[in-house]
Short mmCIF file of N, CA and C and ligand atoms in Angstrom, two decimals:
data_model
loop_
_atom_site.label_atom_id
_atom_site.label_comp_id
_atom_site.label_asym_id
_atom_site.label_seq_id
_atom_site.Cartn_x
_atom_site.Cartn_y
_atom_site.Cartn_z
N UNK A 1 -32.10 94.00 35.31
CA UNK A 1 -32.44 93.50 36.65
C UNK A 1 -31.32 92.61 37.17
N UNK A 2 -31.07 92.69 38.45
CA UNK A 2 -30.00 91.88 39.05
C UNK A 2 -30.35 90.39 38.96
N UNK A 3 -29.40 89.55 38.60
CA UNK A 3 -29.70 88.12 38.49
C UNK A 3 -30.04 87.52 39.86
N UNK A 4 -30.85 86.46 39.83
CA UNK A 4 -31.17 85.77 41.08
C UNK A 4 -30.03 84.83 41.41
N UNK A 5 -29.50 84.95 42.61
CA UNK A 5 -28.40 84.08 43.03
C UNK A 5 -28.77 83.42 44.34
N UNK A 6 -28.48 82.16 44.45
CA UNK A 6 -28.62 81.51 45.74
C UNK A 6 -27.38 81.83 46.57
N UNK A 7 -27.44 81.54 47.85
CA UNK A 7 -26.26 81.74 48.69
C UNK A 7 -25.12 80.85 48.20
N UNK A 8 -25.46 79.64 47.76
CA UNK A 8 -24.42 78.73 47.25
C UNK A 8 -23.74 79.32 46.02
N UNK A 9 -24.52 79.89 45.11
CA UNK A 9 -23.95 80.55 43.92
C UNK A 9 -22.95 81.62 44.36
N UNK A 10 -23.38 82.44 45.31
CA UNK A 10 -22.53 83.54 45.76
C UNK A 10 -21.27 83.01 46.42
N UNK A 11 -21.43 81.98 47.23
CA UNK A 11 -20.27 81.44 47.96
C UNK A 11 -19.21 80.92 46.98
N UNK A 12 -19.68 80.20 45.97
CA UNK A 12 -18.76 79.67 44.95
C UNK A 12 -18.11 80.82 44.18
N UNK A 13 -18.88 81.83 43.89
CA UNK A 13 -18.35 82.99 43.16
C UNK A 13 -17.25 83.68 43.97
N UNK A 14 -17.48 83.82 45.27
CA UNK A 14 -16.47 84.45 46.13
C UNK A 14 -15.21 83.58 46.17
N UNK A 15 -15.37 82.28 46.28
CA UNK A 15 -14.19 81.38 46.27
C UNK A 15 -13.40 81.52 44.98
N UNK A 16 -14.12 81.53 43.85
CA UNK A 16 -13.45 81.65 42.54
C UNK A 16 -12.75 83.00 42.43
N UNK A 17 -13.42 84.05 42.93
CA UNK A 17 -12.84 85.41 42.92
C UNK A 17 -11.52 85.41 43.69
N UNK A 18 -11.51 84.83 44.87
CA UNK A 18 -10.30 84.82 45.68
C UNK A 18 -9.20 83.98 45.01
N UNK A 19 -9.58 82.86 44.43
CA UNK A 19 -8.57 81.99 43.79
C UNK A 19 -7.84 82.76 42.69
N UNK A 20 -8.59 83.45 41.87
CA UNK A 20 -7.99 84.21 40.76
C UNK A 20 -7.22 85.41 41.29
N UNK A 21 -7.82 86.12 42.22
CA UNK A 21 -7.21 87.33 42.77
C UNK A 21 -5.86 87.01 43.43
N UNK A 22 -5.83 85.99 44.26
CA UNK A 22 -4.61 85.73 45.02
C UNK A 22 -3.53 85.09 44.15
N UNK A 23 -3.93 84.40 43.09
CA UNK A 23 -2.92 83.89 42.16
C UNK A 23 -2.25 85.06 41.44
N UNK A 24 -3.03 86.10 41.15
CA UNK A 24 -2.42 87.28 40.52
C UNK A 24 -1.37 87.91 41.44
N UNK A 25 -1.67 87.99 42.72
CA UNK A 25 -0.69 88.55 43.66
C UNK A 25 0.54 87.63 43.74
N UNK A 26 0.31 86.34 43.87
CA UNK A 26 1.43 85.41 44.06
C UNK A 26 2.29 85.29 42.80
N UNK A 27 1.69 85.56 41.64
CA UNK A 27 2.45 85.59 40.37
C UNK A 27 3.06 86.98 40.14
N UNK A 28 2.91 87.88 41.11
CA UNK A 28 3.39 89.28 41.05
C UNK A 28 2.80 90.04 39.87
N UNK A 29 1.57 89.69 39.51
CA UNK A 29 0.86 90.49 38.51
C UNK A 29 0.12 91.57 39.28
N UNK A 30 0.90 92.57 39.73
CA UNK A 30 0.38 93.51 40.72
C UNK A 30 -0.68 94.45 40.15
N UNK A 31 -0.54 94.82 38.86
CA UNK A 31 -1.58 95.66 38.25
C UNK A 31 -2.89 94.87 38.14
N UNK A 32 -2.77 93.59 37.74
CA UNK A 32 -3.97 92.76 37.61
C UNK A 32 -4.62 92.55 38.98
N UNK A 33 -3.78 92.38 40.00
CA UNK A 33 -4.32 92.25 41.36
C UNK A 33 -5.08 93.52 41.75
N UNK A 34 -4.49 94.68 41.48
CA UNK A 34 -5.14 95.95 41.83
C UNK A 34 -6.46 96.14 41.07
N UNK A 35 -6.54 95.58 39.86
CA UNK A 35 -7.78 95.69 39.07
C UNK A 35 -8.94 94.95 39.73
N UNK A 36 -8.64 94.06 40.67
CA UNK A 36 -9.72 93.34 41.36
C UNK A 36 -10.26 94.15 42.54
N UNK A 37 -9.75 95.37 42.72
CA UNK A 37 -10.25 96.30 43.73
C UNK A 37 -11.05 97.40 43.03
N UNK A 38 -11.93 98.08 43.78
CA UNK A 38 -12.61 99.24 43.20
C UNK A 38 -11.61 100.38 43.07
N UNK A 39 -11.93 101.34 42.21
CA UNK A 39 -11.02 102.47 41.99
C UNK A 39 -10.73 103.20 43.31
N UNK A 40 -11.72 103.26 44.21
CA UNK A 40 -11.56 104.02 45.46
C UNK A 40 -11.24 103.11 46.65
N UNK A 41 -10.74 101.90 46.39
CA UNK A 41 -10.56 100.90 47.46
C UNK A 41 -9.54 101.33 48.51
N UNK A 42 -9.68 100.70 49.68
CA UNK A 42 -8.69 100.85 50.74
C UNK A 42 -8.19 99.45 51.09
N UNK A 43 -6.85 99.32 51.20
CA UNK A 43 -6.25 98.00 51.41
C UNK A 43 -5.09 98.11 52.40
N UNK A 44 -5.26 97.48 53.55
CA UNK A 44 -4.19 97.44 54.55
C UNK A 44 -3.75 96.01 54.76
N UNK A 45 -2.52 95.69 54.41
CA UNK A 45 -2.06 94.30 54.52
C UNK A 45 -1.09 94.08 55.66
N UNK A 46 -0.53 95.18 56.20
CA UNK A 46 0.48 95.03 57.25
C UNK A 46 0.16 96.02 58.37
N UNK A 47 -0.12 95.52 59.57
CA UNK A 47 -0.42 96.44 60.67
C UNK A 47 0.72 97.43 60.89
N UNK A 48 0.40 98.69 61.14
CA UNK A 48 1.42 99.72 61.35
C UNK A 48 1.84 100.40 60.07
N UNK A 49 1.45 99.86 58.94
CA UNK A 49 1.77 100.48 57.64
C UNK A 49 0.50 101.18 57.17
N UNK A 50 0.64 102.38 56.65
CA UNK A 50 -0.51 103.14 56.17
C UNK A 50 -1.24 102.33 55.08
N UNK A 51 -2.57 102.18 55.16
CA UNK A 51 -3.27 101.43 54.10
C UNK A 51 -3.10 102.12 52.74
N UNK A 52 -3.09 101.32 51.71
CA UNK A 52 -3.04 101.87 50.34
C UNK A 52 -4.45 102.26 49.92
N UNK A 53 -4.55 103.34 49.17
CA UNK A 53 -5.86 103.79 48.69
C UNK A 53 -5.80 104.00 47.18
N UNK A 54 -6.83 103.64 46.51
CA UNK A 54 -7.02 103.68 45.04
C UNK A 54 -6.20 102.56 44.39
N UNK A 55 -6.60 102.20 43.18
CA UNK A 55 -5.88 101.12 42.46
C UNK A 55 -4.42 101.48 42.26
N UNK A 56 -4.18 102.74 41.82
CA UNK A 56 -2.79 103.16 41.57
C UNK A 56 -1.98 103.10 42.87
N UNK A 57 -2.61 103.49 43.96
CA UNK A 57 -1.94 103.44 45.26
C UNK A 57 -1.63 102.01 45.69
N UNK A 58 -2.52 101.10 45.37
CA UNK A 58 -2.29 99.68 45.73
C UNK A 58 -1.11 99.13 44.93
N UNK A 59 -1.05 99.44 43.63
CA UNK A 59 0.06 98.96 42.79
C UNK A 59 1.38 99.50 43.35
N UNK A 60 1.41 100.82 43.63
CA UNK A 60 2.65 101.44 44.13
C UNK A 60 3.07 100.82 45.46
N UNK A 61 2.11 100.62 46.35
CA UNK A 61 2.41 100.05 47.67
C UNK A 61 2.95 98.63 47.54
N UNK A 62 2.35 97.84 46.64
CA UNK A 62 2.80 96.44 46.52
C UNK A 62 4.17 96.34 45.84
N UNK A 63 4.43 97.24 44.87
CA UNK A 63 5.78 97.25 44.28
C UNK A 63 6.80 97.58 45.35
N UNK A 64 6.48 98.55 46.18
CA UNK A 64 7.38 98.96 47.27
C UNK A 64 7.59 97.78 48.25
N UNK A 65 6.50 97.13 48.64
CA UNK A 65 6.59 96.02 49.59
C UNK A 65 7.46 94.88 49.04
N UNK A 66 7.30 94.59 47.75
CA UNK A 66 8.00 93.43 47.16
C UNK A 66 9.46 93.71 46.80
N UNK A 67 9.89 94.96 46.95
CA UNK A 67 11.30 95.29 46.67
C UNK A 67 12.24 94.43 47.50
N UNK A 68 11.83 94.10 48.72
CA UNK A 68 12.71 93.33 49.59
C UNK A 68 12.97 91.92 49.06
N UNK A 69 12.17 91.49 48.07
CA UNK A 69 12.36 90.16 47.49
C UNK A 69 13.11 90.22 46.15
N UNK A 70 13.62 91.42 45.80
CA UNK A 70 14.23 91.61 44.48
C UNK A 70 15.35 90.61 44.21
N UNK A 71 16.22 90.40 45.19
CA UNK A 71 17.34 89.46 45.00
C UNK A 71 17.14 88.20 45.84
N UNK A 72 15.89 87.86 46.04
CA UNK A 72 15.53 86.73 46.89
C UNK A 72 14.56 85.85 46.09
N UNK A 73 15.02 84.72 45.56
CA UNK A 73 14.14 83.89 44.73
C UNK A 73 13.10 83.18 45.59
N UNK A 74 12.04 83.89 45.88
CA UNK A 74 11.05 83.38 46.82
C UNK A 74 9.69 83.26 46.13
N UNK A 75 9.00 82.19 46.44
CA UNK A 75 7.61 82.06 45.98
C UNK A 75 6.72 82.18 47.21
N UNK A 76 5.88 83.21 47.20
CA UNK A 76 4.89 83.35 48.26
C UNK A 76 3.53 82.91 47.75
N UNK A 77 2.78 82.21 48.59
CA UNK A 77 1.40 81.84 48.22
C UNK A 77 0.48 82.18 49.37
N UNK A 78 -0.59 82.87 49.04
CA UNK A 78 -1.59 83.26 50.04
C UNK A 78 -2.74 82.25 49.97
N UNK A 79 -2.89 81.47 51.02
CA UNK A 79 -3.92 80.42 51.07
C UNK A 79 -5.11 80.94 51.87
N UNK A 80 -6.26 81.03 51.23
CA UNK A 80 -7.49 81.49 51.90
C UNK A 80 -8.32 80.27 52.30
N UNK A 81 -8.94 80.37 53.47
CA UNK A 81 -9.82 79.28 53.92
C UNK A 81 -10.82 79.84 54.92
N UNK A 82 -11.77 79.00 55.31
CA UNK A 82 -12.79 79.36 56.32
C UNK A 82 -13.49 80.66 55.93
N UNK A 83 -13.92 80.74 54.68
CA UNK A 83 -14.53 81.98 54.18
C UNK A 83 -15.95 82.11 54.72
N UNK A 84 -16.21 83.22 55.38
CA UNK A 84 -17.53 83.50 55.96
C UNK A 84 -18.14 84.66 55.18
N UNK A 85 -19.15 84.34 54.38
CA UNK A 85 -19.75 85.32 53.46
C UNK A 85 -21.06 85.82 54.05
N UNK A 86 -21.18 87.14 54.22
CA UNK A 86 -22.39 87.73 54.80
C UNK A 86 -22.92 88.83 53.88
N UNK A 87 -23.94 88.51 53.06
CA UNK A 87 -24.53 89.54 52.21
C UNK A 87 -25.15 90.64 53.08
N UNK A 88 -24.96 91.90 52.68
CA UNK A 88 -25.46 93.04 53.45
C UNK A 88 -26.69 93.64 52.74
N UNK A 89 -27.49 94.38 53.50
CA UNK A 89 -28.73 94.96 52.94
C UNK A 89 -28.44 95.94 51.79
N UNK A 90 -27.27 96.58 51.81
CA UNK A 90 -26.95 97.56 50.76
C UNK A 90 -26.39 96.91 49.49
N UNK A 91 -26.38 95.57 49.45
CA UNK A 91 -25.90 94.87 48.26
C UNK A 91 -24.44 94.50 48.33
N UNK A 92 -23.71 95.08 49.28
CA UNK A 92 -22.30 94.69 49.43
C UNK A 92 -22.23 93.34 50.15
N UNK A 93 -21.05 92.78 50.18
CA UNK A 93 -20.85 91.46 50.79
C UNK A 93 -19.70 91.58 51.76
N UNK A 94 -20.00 91.27 53.02
CA UNK A 94 -18.92 91.21 54.01
C UNK A 94 -18.34 89.81 53.93
N UNK A 95 -17.05 89.71 53.79
CA UNK A 95 -16.40 88.40 53.71
C UNK A 95 -15.19 88.40 54.64
N UNK A 96 -15.18 87.42 55.52
CA UNK A 96 -14.10 87.31 56.50
C UNK A 96 -13.49 85.93 56.33
N UNK A 97 -12.17 85.87 56.20
CA UNK A 97 -11.57 84.55 56.01
C UNK A 97 -10.19 84.49 56.65
N UNK A 98 -9.69 83.29 56.78
CA UNK A 98 -8.34 83.07 57.26
C UNK A 98 -7.39 83.09 56.06
N UNK A 99 -6.18 83.58 56.27
CA UNK A 99 -5.16 83.52 55.22
C UNK A 99 -3.82 83.09 55.84
N UNK A 100 -3.19 82.15 55.20
CA UNK A 100 -1.84 81.74 55.57
C UNK A 100 -0.91 82.11 54.42
N UNK A 101 0.21 82.75 54.72
CA UNK A 101 1.19 83.06 53.68
C UNK A 101 2.28 81.99 53.75
N UNK A 102 2.38 81.20 52.69
CA UNK A 102 3.37 80.13 52.62
C UNK A 102 4.52 80.60 51.73
N UNK A 103 5.72 80.54 52.27
CA UNK A 103 6.92 81.03 51.57
C UNK A 103 7.84 79.86 51.29
N UNK A 104 8.27 79.75 50.03
CA UNK A 104 9.19 78.67 49.66
C UNK A 104 10.35 79.24 48.86
N UNK A 105 11.56 78.81 49.20
CA UNK A 105 12.76 79.19 48.43
C UNK A 105 13.30 77.93 47.77
N UNK A 106 14.09 78.07 46.71
CA UNK A 106 14.57 76.89 45.97
C UNK A 106 15.16 75.85 46.91
N UNK A 107 14.70 74.64 46.79
CA UNK A 107 15.14 73.50 47.60
C UNK A 107 14.89 73.68 49.10
N UNK A 108 14.11 74.65 49.45
CA UNK A 108 13.84 74.92 50.87
C UNK A 108 12.54 74.28 51.34
N UNK A 109 12.34 74.31 52.62
CA UNK A 109 11.10 73.82 53.22
C UNK A 109 10.13 74.99 53.33
N UNK A 110 8.89 74.80 52.92
CA UNK A 110 7.94 75.92 53.03
C UNK A 110 7.78 76.37 54.48
N UNK A 111 7.70 77.68 54.68
CA UNK A 111 7.40 78.22 56.01
C UNK A 111 6.04 78.92 55.93
N UNK A 112 5.33 78.87 57.03
CA UNK A 112 3.98 79.42 57.05
C UNK A 112 3.96 80.61 58.01
N UNK A 113 3.88 81.83 57.45
CA UNK A 113 3.77 83.04 58.27
C UNK A 113 3.61 84.24 57.34
N UNK A 114 2.81 85.19 57.71
CA UNK A 114 1.98 85.21 58.90
C UNK A 114 0.68 84.43 58.73
N UNK A 115 0.02 84.18 59.85
CA UNK A 115 -1.35 83.66 59.87
C UNK A 115 -2.25 84.87 60.10
N UNK A 116 -3.23 85.04 59.22
CA UNK A 116 -3.99 86.31 59.19
C UNK A 116 -5.49 86.07 59.17
N UNK A 117 -6.23 87.12 59.52
CA UNK A 117 -7.66 87.18 59.24
C UNK A 117 -7.86 88.32 58.24
N UNK A 118 -8.57 88.02 57.18
CA UNK A 118 -8.82 89.00 56.12
C UNK A 118 -10.25 89.51 56.26
N UNK A 119 -10.40 90.82 56.41
CA UNK A 119 -11.72 91.46 56.56
C UNK A 119 -12.00 92.23 55.28
N UNK A 120 -12.93 91.71 54.49
CA UNK A 120 -13.21 92.30 53.17
C UNK A 120 -14.63 92.84 53.08
N UNK A 121 -14.79 93.89 52.30
CA UNK A 121 -16.11 94.29 51.79
C UNK A 121 -16.00 94.16 50.27
N UNK A 122 -16.86 93.30 49.71
CA UNK A 122 -16.89 93.10 48.27
C UNK A 122 -18.13 93.79 47.70
N UNK A 123 -17.98 94.35 46.52
CA UNK A 123 -19.12 94.99 45.84
C UNK A 123 -19.11 94.53 44.38
N UNK A 124 -20.14 94.93 43.63
CA UNK A 124 -20.23 94.55 42.22
C UNK A 124 -19.78 95.72 41.33
N UNK A 125 -19.00 95.39 40.30
CA UNK A 125 -18.58 96.39 39.32
C UNK A 125 -19.60 96.52 38.21
N UNK A 126 -19.25 97.31 37.20
CA UNK A 126 -20.16 97.64 36.10
C UNK A 126 -20.64 96.39 35.36
N UNK A 127 -19.82 95.36 35.30
CA UNK A 127 -20.20 94.13 34.60
C UNK A 127 -20.68 93.06 35.58
N UNK A 128 -21.11 93.49 36.75
CA UNK A 128 -21.64 92.59 37.78
C UNK A 128 -20.56 91.70 38.41
N UNK A 129 -19.29 92.01 38.09
CA UNK A 129 -18.20 91.21 38.66
C UNK A 129 -17.92 91.64 40.10
N UNK A 130 -17.37 90.73 40.89
CA UNK A 130 -17.00 91.09 42.26
C UNK A 130 -15.73 91.94 42.25
N UNK A 131 -15.68 92.91 43.16
CA UNK A 131 -14.49 93.74 43.37
C UNK A 131 -14.32 93.93 44.87
N UNK A 132 -13.07 94.06 45.31
CA UNK A 132 -12.81 94.35 46.72
C UNK A 132 -12.83 95.86 46.92
N UNK A 133 -13.70 96.32 47.81
CA UNK A 133 -13.78 97.76 48.10
C UNK A 133 -12.95 98.09 49.34
N UNK A 134 -12.85 97.13 50.22
CA UNK A 134 -12.13 97.36 51.48
C UNK A 134 -11.49 96.04 51.90
N UNK A 135 -10.23 96.09 52.28
CA UNK A 135 -9.55 94.89 52.82
C UNK A 135 -8.62 95.31 53.94
N UNK A 136 -8.83 94.71 55.10
CA UNK A 136 -7.89 94.90 56.21
C UNK A 136 -7.43 93.52 56.65
N UNK A 137 -6.12 93.35 56.64
CA UNK A 137 -5.54 92.05 57.02
C UNK A 137 -5.01 92.17 58.44
N UNK A 138 -5.57 91.39 59.36
CA UNK A 138 -5.09 91.35 60.75
C UNK A 138 -4.13 90.18 60.90
N UNK A 139 -3.04 90.41 61.61
CA UNK A 139 -2.02 89.38 61.76
C UNK A 139 -2.08 88.76 63.16
N UNK A 140 -2.13 87.44 63.23
CA UNK A 140 -2.33 86.77 64.54
C UNK A 140 -1.20 87.04 65.52
N UNK A 141 0.01 87.20 65.06
CA UNK A 141 1.13 87.32 66.00
C UNK A 141 1.06 88.63 66.80
N UNK A 142 0.15 89.53 66.38
CA UNK A 142 0.05 90.81 67.09
C UNK A 142 -0.98 90.81 68.19
N UNK A 143 -1.69 89.68 68.36
CA UNK A 143 -2.68 89.63 69.45
C UNK A 143 -2.02 89.25 70.77
O1 SDN B 201 -3.33 90.65 49.70
C1 SDN B 201 -3.38 89.94 50.83
C2 SDN B 201 -2.30 89.89 51.69
C3 SDN B 201 -1.08 90.61 51.39
O2 SDN B 201 -1.01 91.29 50.37
C4 SDN B 201 0.01 90.52 52.30
C5 SDN B 201 1.23 91.18 52.10
O3 SDN B 201 2.20 91.18 53.04
C6 SDN B 201 1.63 91.89 50.88
C7 SDN B 201 -4.53 89.25 51.13
C8 SDN B 201 -4.61 88.50 52.28
C9 SDN B 201 -3.54 88.42 53.15
C10 SDN B 201 -2.38 89.11 52.85
C11 SDN B 201 -1.29 89.06 53.73
C12 SDN B 201 -0.13 89.74 53.47
C13 SDN B 201 0.97 89.65 54.44
C14 SDN B 201 1.78 90.92 54.38
C15 SDN B 201 2.96 90.98 55.33
C16 SDN B 201 4.02 89.94 55.20
O4 SDN B 201 3.93 88.95 54.51
O5 SDN B 201 5.06 90.11 55.89
#
């Protein structure tokens, strides 16, 4: 039987999920990041770029995207905030949040761009863990 969760339990779980997930991306643990998606997930992070589909597709897409940083000692950090969690009748969770990408180079001043809205559908995996089934990242500069 599914465990009883309060909304507060769920909200904290979603925050913890994002903290771990985004640290994996920022540490360039791209396979581990893809493991936080469902096998059939769809993930669009850049408007105008075809969304990645499936875990293998997400890994390939992110390796391709990060090639531009190969000779660029850059630390990117994705900061999530203003998380709006909406449980759905089918058991999935709609989660919408703000994301700021902070970029820092050695001895440099951090720059903040892009400013984004993240539109997620989260579902539960076989071990009741949260997984991202759908993610579309909208970028503010395009409005
Ligand atoms: O995974 C994300 C991302 C993300 O992967 C992004 C990537 O490049 C790879 C969750 C939430 C937000 C984002 C935002 C981005 C920004 C995107 C484009 C760029 O930085 O130029």
